[in-house]
Coordinates of C-alpha atoms in Angstrom, one line a residue:
M61 CA 135.0 149.1 53.5
P62 CA 134.0 152.8 54.1
F63 CA 130.4 153.2 53.7
Q64 CA 130.4 155.7 51.0
H65 CA 131.7 153.2 48.6
V66 CA 128.6 151.0 48.9
R67 CA 126.0 151.5 46.4
G68 CA 123.2 149.1 46.4
P69 CA 124.2 145.6 47.4
A70 CA 127.5 145.7 49.2
R71 CA 130.2 145.5 46.2
R72 CA 133.1 142.9 47.0
R73 CA 135.8 141.9 44.3
G74 CA 134.2 144.2 41.7
R75 CA 130.9 142.1 42.1
T76 CA 127.7 142.3 44.0
L77 CA 127.0 139.9 46.6
T78 CA 123.8 139.3 44.8
L79 CA 125.7 138.1 41.7
I80 CA 127.8 136.0 43.8
L81 CA 124.9 134.3 45.2
V82 CA 123.3 133.6 41.8
A83 CA 126.5 132.1 40.4
T84 CA 127.5 130.3 43.8
A85 CA 128.5 127.1 41.9
L86 CA 130.8 129.1 39.5
T87 CA 132.2 130.9 42.4
V88 CA 133.0 127.8 44.3
A89 CA 134.6 126.2 41.3
A90 CA 136.9 129.3 40.8
C91 CA 137.9 129.2 44.5
T92 CA 139.1 125.7 44.5
T93 CA 140.7 125.4 41.1
G94 CA 144.1 126.4 39.8
P95 CA 147.1 125.1 38.0
A96 CA 147.3 121.6 37.2
G97 CA 148.0 119.2 40.0
D98 CA 146.6 121.6 42.5
T99 CA 142.9 121.3 41.6
V100 CA 139.7 120.5 43.9
S101 CA 137.5 118.4 41.6
A102 CA 134.1 119.4 40.8
S103 CA 131.9 116.2 40.6
P104 CA 128.3 116.6 39.9
R105 CA 125.9 116.9 43.0
P106 CA 123.6 114.1 43.6
S107 CA 119.9 114.3 44.1
S108 CA 118.7 115.3 47.6
A109 CA 117.4 111.7 47.8
T110 CA 120.7 110.4 47.3
A111 CA 122.2 112.8 49.8
S112 CA 120.0 111.9 52.7
T113 CA 120.2 108.6 54.5
G114 CA 116.9 108.4 56.1
A115 CA 117.5 109.4 59.6
P116 CA 118.9 112.6 61.2
S117 CA 121.9 110.8 62.5
S118 CA 125.6 110.3 61.4
T119 CA 126.1 108.9 58.0
G120 CA 130.0 109.6 58.0
S121 CA 132.5 108.4 60.4
P122 CA 133.4 110.7 63.4
G123 CA 137.0 111.1 62.3
P124 CA 139.9 108.7 62.0
T125 CA 141.2 109.2 65.5
A126 CA 138.0 109.4 67.5
S127 CA 136.6 106.8 69.8
T128 CA 133.0 106.6 70.9
G129 CA 132.4 107.1 74.4
N130 CA 129.4 106.2 76.4
D131 CA 127.9 109.4 75.7
G132 CA 128.3 109.1 71.9
T133 CA 130.9 111.5 71.6
A134 CA 134.3 111.5 70.3
S135 CA 136.1 110.8 73.4
G136 CA 139.9 110.6 73.7
S137 CA 140.5 112.3 70.4
P138 CA 142.5 115.8 70.0
W139 CA 139.2 117.5 68.9
R140 CA 137.9 117.1 72.6
S141 CA 141.3 117.3 74.2
A142 CA 141.7 120.5 76.6
S143 CA 145.6 119.9 76.6
T144 CA 147.7 122.8 77.2
D145 CA 151.0 121.2 76.1
P146 CA 151.6 122.8 72.8
S147 CA 154.1 120.1 71.5
A148 CA 152.0 117.0 72.3
H149 CA 148.8 118.6 71.2
A150 CA 150.2 120.0 67.9
S151 CA 151.6 116.3 66.9
A152 CA 148.2 114.7 67.8
L153 CA 146.3 117.5 65.9
A154 CA 148.5 117.4 62.9
A155 CA 148.1 113.4 62.8
A156 CA 144.4 113.8 63.1
I157 CA 144.2 116.6 60.4
A158 CA 146.2 114.3 58.1
A159 CA 144.3 111.1 58.8
E160 CA 140.8 113.2 58.4
N161 CA 142.1 114.4 55.0
A162 CA 143.1 111.0 53.8
Q163 CA 139.5 109.8 54.2
P164 CA 137.2 109.9 50.9
G165 CA 136.1 113.2 50.1
D166 CA 132.6 114.3 48.5
G167 CA 132.5 116.9 45.9
S168 CA 128.8 116.8 46.1
W169 CA 128.9 119.9 48.5
R170 CA 128.6 122.3 45.7
V171 CA 124.9 123.9 45.2
A172 CA 124.2 123.8 41.6
T173 CA 120.8 125.7 41.8
V174 CA 120.9 128.4 44.3
A175 CA 117.4 129.1 46.1
S176 CA 116.6 132.7 47.1
I177 CA 116.6 133.6 50.8
D178 CA 112.8 133.9 50.6
E179 CA 112.4 130.2 49.2
L180 CA 114.9 128.5 51.6
S181 CA 117.2 129.8 54.4
G182 CA 118.4 128.9 57.6
Y183 CA 121.0 129.8 60.5
T184 CA 122.3 128.2 63.7
D185 CA 121.9 129.1 67.2
Q186 CA 125.6 129.3 67.7
A187 CA 128.3 130.6 65.5
S188 CA 130.5 127.7 66.7
V189 CA 130.6 124.9 69.3
V190 CA 133.4 122.9 70.9
A191 CA 133.7 119.4 69.4
G192 CA 131.3 117.1 71.5
E193 CA 128.7 119.5 71.6
T194 CA 125.4 119.9 69.4
F195 CA 123.5 122.9 68.1
R196 CA 120.2 123.9 66.7
L197 CA 119.4 124.6 63.1
M198 CA 116.4 126.9 62.4
V199 CA 115.2 126.8 58.6
R200 CA 112.1 128.3 56.8
S201 CA 111.4 126.6 53.2
T202 CA 108.7 127.3 50.8
L203 CA 110.0 124.5 48.5
G204 CA 108.6 121.7 50.6
K205 CA 110.6 119.3 52.8
V206 CA 114.2 120.2 53.5
T207 CA 117.3 117.8 53.8
V208 CA 120.3 118.9 55.6
T209 CA 123.7 117.6 54.8
A210 CA 126.8 118.6 56.8
Y211 CA 130.1 118.6 54.9
R212 CA 133.6 119.3 56.9
M213 CA 135.6 121.5 54.6
G214 CA 139.2 120.3 53.8
W215 CA 141.5 119.2 51.2
Y216 CA 140.3 115.3 50.8
A217 CA 142.5 114.7 47.7
G218 CA 141.1 117.8 46.0
A219 CA 137.2 117.0 46.8
G220 CA 137.2 120.1 49.0
A221 CA 135.0 118.4 51.6
R222 CA 133.9 115.3 53.4
R223 CA 130.0 114.5 53.9
V224 CA 129.9 113.8 57.9
W225 CA 126.0 113.5 58.4
A226 CA 122.7 114.0 56.5
S227 CA 119.2 114.2 57.7
D228 CA 115.9 112.5 56.4
P229 CA 113.7 115.0 54.4
L230 CA 112.1 117.1 57.1
A231 CA 109.0 119.4 57.1
A232 CA 110.2 122.9 58.0
P233 CA 108.1 124.6 60.8
T234 CA 105.9 127.6 59.8
Q235 CA 108.1 130.5 60.8
P236 CA 106.7 133.6 62.6
P237 CA 107.4 137.3 61.2
P238 CA 110.8 138.7 62.4
T239 CA 111.0 139.9 65.8
V240 CA 111.8 143.8 66.5
E241 CA 113.4 145.0 69.9
T242 CA 115.2 147.7 71.2
V243 CA 118.6 147.3 72.7
G244 CA 120.6 150.4 73.9
G245 CA 118.3 152.9 72.1
A246 CA 118.8 150.8 68.9
K247 CA 116.4 148.8 66.9
V248 CA 117.2 145.2 66.4
V249 CA 115.7 142.8 64.0
S250 CA 116.1 139.0 64.7
A251 CA 114.4 136.1 62.9
G252 CA 113.0 134.3 66.2
W253 CA 112.4 131.0 64.4
A254 CA 111.7 127.8 65.8
P255 CA 114.3 124.9 65.4
L256 CA 114.0 122.5 62.5
L257 CA 116.2 120.2 64.6
T258 CA 119.1 119.6 67.0
V259 CA 122.0 118.8 64.9
P260 CA 123.5 115.6 66.1
A261 CA 127.2 116.9 66.1
A262 CA 128.7 115.2 69.0
D263 CA 131.1 113.2 67.2
W264 CA 132.0 115.5 64.5
P265 CA 135.8 116.4 64.1
A266 CA 136.8 120.0 64.5
G267 CA 136.7 122.0 61.4
S268 CA 135.0 124.6 59.3
Y269 CA 131.7 123.1 58.0
L270 CA 128.8 124.0 55.5
L271 CA 125.5 122.8 56.1
V272 CA 123.8 122.3 52.8
L273 CA 119.9 122.9 52.8
Q274 CA 118.2 121.4 49.8
A275 CA 114.5 121.5 49.1
G276 CA 112.7 121.4 45.7
G277 CA 115.8 120.8 43.7
K278 CA 117.6 124.0 45.1
G279 CA 119.9 124.6 47.8
R280 CA 121.6 127.2 50.2
Y281 CA 124.6 127.0 52.6
V282 CA 124.7 127.6 56.3
P283 CA 128.5 127.9 57.7
M284 CA 129.1 126.3 61.2
T285 CA 132.5 126.1 63.2
I286 CA 133.3 123.4 65.2
R287 CA 136.3 124.2 67.6
A288 CA 138.7 121.7 69.0
G289 CA 138.8 121.6 73.0
S290 CA 142.3 123.1 72.8
V291 CA 144.3 125.2 70.0
A292 CA 147.6 124.8 72.1
G293 CA 150.4 124.4 69.4
A294 CA 147.8 124.9 66.6
L295 CA 147.5 127.1 63.5
V296 CA 144.3 128.9 64.2
I297 CA 142.2 130.1 61.3
V298 CA 139.7 132.7 62.3
N299 CA 136.2 132.9 60.6
P300 CA 135.5 136.3 60.8
T301 CA 131.7 136.1 61.7
A302 CA 131.6 139.8 62.8
T303 CA 132.4 140.9 59.4
W304 CA 130.1 138.4 57.6
E305 CA 127.0 139.8 59.9
A306 CA 128.0 143.5 59.2
Y307 CA 127.2 142.6 55.5
N308 CA 124.2 140.7 56.1
T309 CA 121.0 142.5 54.7
W310 CA 118.5 140.1 56.0
G311 CA 115.5 141.8 58.0
A312 CA 116.2 145.6 58.5
G313 CA 119.5 145.7 56.7
S314 CA 123.2 145.6 57.3
L315 CA 125.5 148.0 59.0
Y316 CA 125.9 149.5 55.6
E317 CA 122.2 149.9 54.3
G318 CA 118.8 150.0 55.6
K319 CA 115.6 148.9 53.9
G320 CA 112.4 150.7 53.0
G321 CA 113.9 153.9 53.0
Q322 CA 115.2 153.4 56.6
P323 CA 118.7 154.3 57.8
P324 CA 121.2 151.4 58.4
P325 CA 120.6 149.5 61.7
N326 CA 123.3 150.0 64.6
V327 CA 122.8 146.8 65.9
V328 CA 122.5 143.3 64.0
S329 CA 121.8 139.9 65.3
L330 CA 123.3 136.6 64.4
D331 CA 119.8 135.1 64.8
R332 CA 118.9 135.5 61.3
P333 CA 119.7 133.9 57.8
N334 CA 122.9 135.5 56.1
S335 CA 121.6 137.1 52.7
D336 CA 125.3 136.3 51.2
N337 CA 124.8 132.5 51.1
A338 CA 128.4 131.9 52.6
S339 CA 130.0 133.8 50.0
H340 CA 132.2 135.4 52.3
F341 CA 133.2 132.1 53.5
L342 CA 133.8 130.7 50.1
L343 CA 135.8 133.6 48.9
D344 CA 137.8 134.6 51.9
A345 CA 138.5 131.6 54.2
L346 CA 137.8 128.5 52.2
P347 CA 141.2 128.9 50.1
Y348 CA 143.0 129.1 53.3
V349 CA 141.4 126.0 54.8
L350 CA 142.4 123.9 51.9
R351 CA 145.9 125.1 52.0
A352 CA 146.3 124.2 55.7
E353 CA 144.6 120.9 55.6
K354 CA 146.6 119.9 52.3
L355 CA 149.9 120.6 54.1
G356 CA 148.6 118.3 57.2
L357 CA 149.3 120.9 59.6
P358 CA 147.6 121.0 63.1
V359 CA 144.9 123.6 62.1
G360 CA 142.1 124.9 64.6
Y361 CA 139.2 127.1 63.7
V362 CA 137.5 129.8 65.8
T363 CA 135.1 132.5 65.0
S364 CA 135.4 136.5 65.8
A365 CA 133.3 136.1 69.1
D366 CA 135.6 133.1 70.3
L367 CA 138.5 135.4 70.4
E368 CA 136.7 137.3 73.2
N369 CA 136.1 134.3 75.2
G370 CA 139.8 132.8 75.7
A371 CA 139.8 130.7 72.6
L372 CA 143.6 131.4 71.9
N373 CA 145.2 129.1 74.6
G374 CA 148.7 129.0 73.4
P375 CA 148.5 128.7 69.6
L376 CA 151.7 128.8 67.3
G377 CA 149.9 131.1 64.8
V378 CA 146.7 132.9 64.2
V379 CA 145.5 133.7 60.6
S380 CA 143.1 136.4 59.7
V381 CA 141.5 135.9 56.6
G382 CA 140.2 137.9 53.6
H383 CA 137.9 140.6 54.6
D384 CA 138.2 140.6 58.4
E385 CA 137.1 144.3 58.7
Y386 CA 134.9 144.3 62.1
W387 CA 137.0 143.8 65.4
S388 CA 136.1 144.5 69.0
V389 CA 138.3 145.6 71.8
P390 CA 138.6 142.2 73.5
M391 CA 139.2 140.5 70.1
R392 CA 142.1 142.8 69.4
R393 CA 143.5 142.7 72.8
A394 CA 143.3 138.7 72.4
V395 CA 145.4 138.7 69.6
E396 CA 147.8 141.2 70.6
A397 CA 148.3 139.0 73.9
A398 CA 149.0 136.1 71.7
R399 CA 151.6 137.8 69.8
D400 CA 153.2 139.1 72.9
A401 CA 153.3 135.5 74.0
G402 CA 155.1 134.3 71.0
S403 CA 152.4 133.3 68.6
N404 CA 153.0 134.2 65.1
L405 CA 150.3 136.3 63.2
A406 CA 149.0 136.5 59.6
F407 CA 146.7 138.9 58.0
L408 CA 146.0 137.4 54.6
G409 CA 143.7 140.1 53.1
G410 CA 143.1 143.8 53.3
N411 CA 141.0 146.2 55.3
A412 CA 141.3 144.2 58.3
M413 CA 140.4 145.8 61.9
F414 CA 139.2 149.0 60.1
W415 CA 135.9 149.3 62.3
R416 CA 135.5 148.8 66.0
I417 CA 132.5 146.8 67.2
R418 CA 130.9 145.4 70.5
F419 CA 129.5 142.0 71.0
E420 CA 126.7 141.7 73.2
R421 CA 124.3 138.8 74.3
N422 CA 127.1 136.3 74.3
G423 CA 128.2 137.0 70.7
R424 CA 124.7 137.0 69.3
L425 CA 124.5 141.0 68.5
V426 CA 127.1 142.8 66.8
V427 CA 126.8 146.7 67.7
G428 CA 128.4 149.0 65.1
Y429 CA 127.4 152.6 64.8
R430 CA 130.1 153.1 62.2
D431 CA 129.9 156.8 60.5
R432 CA 127.0 157.3 63.0
S433 CA 129.4 156.7 65.9
A434 CA 128.1 160.0 67.6
Q435 CA 124.7 158.1 68.2
D436 CA 126.6 155.4 70.3
P437 CA 125.4 155.4 74.0
V438 CA 128.8 154.1 74.9
R439 CA 131.6 156.7 75.0
G440 CA 135.1 155.8 75.3
A441 CA 137.5 152.9 74.3
T442 CA 134.8 150.7 72.9
T443 CA 132.8 153.4 71.1
T444 CA 132.1 151.8 67.6
A445 CA 133.8 154.1 65.3
K446 CA 136.8 153.4 63.2
W447 CA 139.8 152.2 64.9
R448 CA 141.9 155.3 63.7
E449 CA 139.0 157.8 65.0
A450 CA 138.2 159.7 68.2
P451 CA 137.1 159.2 71.2
V452 CA 140.1 156.6 71.6
P453 CA 142.0 156.4 68.4
V454 CA 144.1 153.3 68.4
P455 CA 144.8 152.7 64.7
E456 CA 145.5 149.2 63.3
N457 CA 149.3 149.6 62.4
S458 CA 150.4 148.9 65.7
L459 CA 149.2 145.2 65.2
L460 CA 149.1 144.8 61.6
G461 CA 152.0 146.9 60.4
V462 CA 149.9 148.6 57.9
L463 CA 146.9 150.9 57.7
Y464 CA 143.8 150.5 55.2
E465 CA 144.4 152.6 52.3
C466 CA 142.1 152.0 49.3
Y467 CA 139.0 151.2 47.6
P468 CA 138.6 150.5 44.8
A469 CA 142.2 149.3 44.4
S470 CA 143.6 147.6 41.4
G471 CA 147.1 146.6 40.4
P472 CA 150.0 144.2 40.5
F473 CA 151.7 142.8 43.6
T474 CA 155.4 144.0 43.2
V475 CA 158.3 142.3 44.9
Y476 CA 160.4 144.7 47.0
T477 CA 162.8 142.3 49.1
P478 CA 163.4 139.4 47.0
D479 CA 165.5 137.4 49.9
F480 CA 162.2 137.6 52.1
F481 CA 162.2 134.1 53.7
L482 CA 158.5 133.6 52.6
Y483 CA 159.6 134.0 49.0
A484 CA 161.7 130.9 48.8
G485 CA 161.2 128.6 46.0
T486 CA 159.0 131.5 44.0
G487 CA 161.8 132.6 41.8
A488 CA 160.8 136.1 42.3
A489 CA 163.3 139.1 42.1
R490 CA 163.1 142.6 43.0
G491 CA 160.6 144.2 40.6
T492 CA 158.9 141.0 39.7
S493 CA 155.2 141.8 39.5
F494 CA 152.0 139.6 39.5
P495 CA 149.2 141.4 37.6
G496 CA 145.9 142.0 39.3
L497 CA 147.2 140.6 42.7
V498 CA 146.2 143.8 44.5
G499 CA 142.7 144.7 44.9
V500 CA 139.8 145.2 45.6
E501 CA 140.8 146.9 49.1
S502 CA 144.4 147.4 49.8
D503 CA 146.5 148.5 52.6
R504 CA 149.9 150.4 52.7
A505 CA 152.8 151.2 55.4
Y506 CA 152.9 154.6 57.2
P507 CA 155.9 156.0 58.9
I508 CA 153.7 157.3 61.9
A509 CA 153.4 156.5 65.5
G510 CA 152.4 152.8 66.2
T511 CA 154.1 151.4 63.2
P512 CA 156.5 148.8 64.6
N513 CA 160.2 149.9 64.4
S514 CA 161.2 146.4 62.9
L515 CA 158.9 146.8 60.0
Q516 CA 160.2 145.3 56.7
V517 CA 158.2 146.2 53.5
V518 CA 158.4 143.0 51.4
A519 CA 156.3 144.3 48.6
H520 CA 155.8 147.8 47.4
S521 CA 153.4 148.1 44.4
A522 CA 152.1 151.3 42.1
I523 CA 148.5 150.8 42.0
S524 CA 145.2 152.5 41.2
C525 CA 142.8 153.7 43.7
G526 CA 139.7 154.5 41.6
S527 CA 140.9 157.3 39.3
K528 CA 143.9 158.2 41.6
A529 CA 147.5 156.7 41.8
S530 CA 148.3 155.0 45.1
T531 CA 150.6 152.3 46.7
H532 CA 150.3 149.1 48.4
D533 CA 152.7 147.3 50.5
A534 CA 153.0 143.9 52.1
V535 CA 154.8 143.9 55.3
Y536 CA 156.5 141.8 58.0
Y537 CA 158.0 142.6 61.5
S538 CA 159.5 140.8 64.4
A539 CA 157.8 141.3 68.0
D540 CA 159.8 141.4 71.1
S541 CA 158.4 138.0 72.0
G542 CA 159.9 136.3 68.9
A543 CA 156.8 136.3 67.2
G544 CA 156.6 137.2 63.6
V545 CA 153.7 139.1 61.9
F546 CA 153.0 139.2 58.1
S547 CA 150.4 141.1 56.3
V548 CA 149.8 140.7 52.7
G549 CA 147.7 144.0 52.5
T550 CA 145.2 142.8 49.8
I551 CA 141.9 141.1 49.7
Q552 CA 142.7 139.7 46.1
W553 CA 145.2 137.3 47.8
A554 CA 142.6 135.0 48.8
N555 CA 141.1 134.9 45.3
A556 CA 144.8 133.8 44.1
V557 CA 145.1 131.3 46.7
G558 CA 141.7 129.8 45.8
G559 CA 142.8 129.8 42.1
S560 CA 141.1 132.6 40.5
A561 CA 141.2 136.2 39.6
V562 CA 144.9 136.4 38.3
N563 CA 147.0 134.5 36.1
E564 CA 148.7 131.2 36.7
A565 CA 151.9 132.9 37.6
G566 CA 150.1 134.9 40.4
I567 CA 148.3 131.9 41.6
A568 CA 151.3 129.8 42.2
F569 CA 153.0 132.6 43.6
A570 CA 150.4 133.4 46.2
R571 CA 150.1 129.6 47.1
K572 CA 153.6 129.0 47.3
V573 CA 154.0 132.1 49.7
T574 CA 151.0 131.0 51.6
D575 CA 152.3 127.4 52.1
N576 CA 155.8 128.8 53.0
L577 CA 154.0 131.0 55.7
F578 CA 151.8 128.2 57.3
T579 CA 154.9 125.9 57.7
A580 CA 157.1 128.5 59.2
M581 CA 154.2 129.5 61.4
V582 CA 153.9 126.1 63.0
A583 CA 157.7 125.8 63.2
G584 CA 157.9 128.3 65.9
P585 CA 158.3 131.9 66.5
M586 CA 159.2 133.3 63.1
G587 CA 160.7 136.7 64.5
R588 CA 163.5 134.5 66.2
A589 CA 164.3 132.0 63.0
H590 CA 163.6 135.0 60.6
P591 CA 164.2 138.3 62.2
S592 CA 162.8 141.3 60.2
V593 CA 165.3 143.9 58.6
P594 CA 163.8 147.2 59.2
N595 CA 163.6 149.2 55.8
L596 CA 160.3 151.5 55.9
A597 CA 162.5 154.5 55.3
S598 CA 163.7 153.1 52.1
I599 CA 160.1 153.4 50.2
K600 CA 159.9 157.3 51.2
A601 CA 156.3 156.5 52.0
S602 CA 154.1 159.6 52.8
P603 CA 153.2 160.1 56.4
S604 CA 149.8 161.6 55.7
T605 CA 146.8 159.6 56.5
S606 CA 144.6 161.5 54.4
T607 CA 146.1 159.9 51.1
G608 CA 143.5 157.1 50.6
T609 CA 139.9 156.3 51.4
G610 CA 140.3 155.1 54.9
G611 CA 140.2 158.4 56.5
R612 CA 142.9 160.3 58.6
V613 CA 144.2 159.1 62.0
A614 CA 143.1 161.4 64.7
A615 CA 145.3 162.6 67.3
A616 CA 145.3 161.1 70.8
G617 CA 142.9 162.8 73.0
S618 CA 140.9 164.4 70.1

């Protein structure tokens, strides 16, 4: 979101992240409940004594398809396979996901009493690893010994997770003060903590994980991603770690606000705890993880920085979730290349790809000068300004089909093209509206350069943008490669898929459309099976890029 909209703690969904942190247990319950028969159960969390098994080693199984090799890793499984055969790998991965979710789940991943970040916090030395690798966990605790429990997030008959491993109670090291250094003229604050342990994750199946830290009857989360050795033939969900870090206020502050009267930092580090207690993951990513895994699809997981490193080796689809606001040039090029090779894309949120960033130090630093881009020492295509701004404007509509339009947005999601294939089974007719499904940030279609000629507007909604009237659009287009690209244009969609924030009709609609989408994405190029029907001219949209809060699109060469 634009900086001028942030007052105090970064605002999301009309609530502060501080309030989300305090009410984590309630937030998670809202994120995973919904209409009858489609609910993640909320079993009470046991004490830390029952969660620990007495040794920092695996207490769950490595996964139903894994066999233990001489090195103790899950060898011979699709989690470790480097296969480039999309069909064979997709079949093996789908079978492994289905078998994994058939294992007993464990609802005790929910933290009932959230520790403050000063009482208990942690971070990992890598945002993701490939299945078979380990990683280090850094922890600080003023509450006594710490128990770490790892949960793989998934459907698991409604439990929402499976407990994979737990540690003994461990004494956290005494941690030093934050480290301060200068990178490219910018001050960077990192934690610089000593590790609590190397997590024995070598036999964990690929997936999105929450590490639950417990001490003194309180807890906090640390997200972690375990990647499959290959995502050929997979539906890839991207955990937007760049955006998570942009909002992280630990240390000197976030890219939005500094501390102690200081301006916001221009470079932030992943080597520090996250102030939001994984609320970005819980709100924006987890609902889609649950849907995809419940469907038994060949799901793969990567993070923002992984997109720079060749992670998209032949997926059937790539899913951007929730609030995926911060993108580097290599991230964008990787996703564009995937689309141009026939991979379907879905942008299931709003305000995506709004700010350009750079990753440095193997993805451990996020450089984002934002509105201070004139201070960025790097000038040209990777200057960290808005994607639509000089010195090299490349607005996001050429990939997403829409541009960011509004904060704070509020209004219904109104169906415009009822015969759109993703609406099958919803009963929606033209003009059917689902109250509250558009917010808190939204996008719209613009008849300007870069917007795909094949663009089909499938929802066109009259909404409020603060005190002004505005519009929202959900769109779909067919790429020349045969790929299909769907952009829902609203962050609130994730809340609805998670089972909260809108009425039951809106929840059922969002879930059915998402299920249809995921199923179609793994069936093959959507643009061939379901070619878009261009209709942008019919909505008579304004070409002015000054109508909303995202700012105007700069002219090329400006």
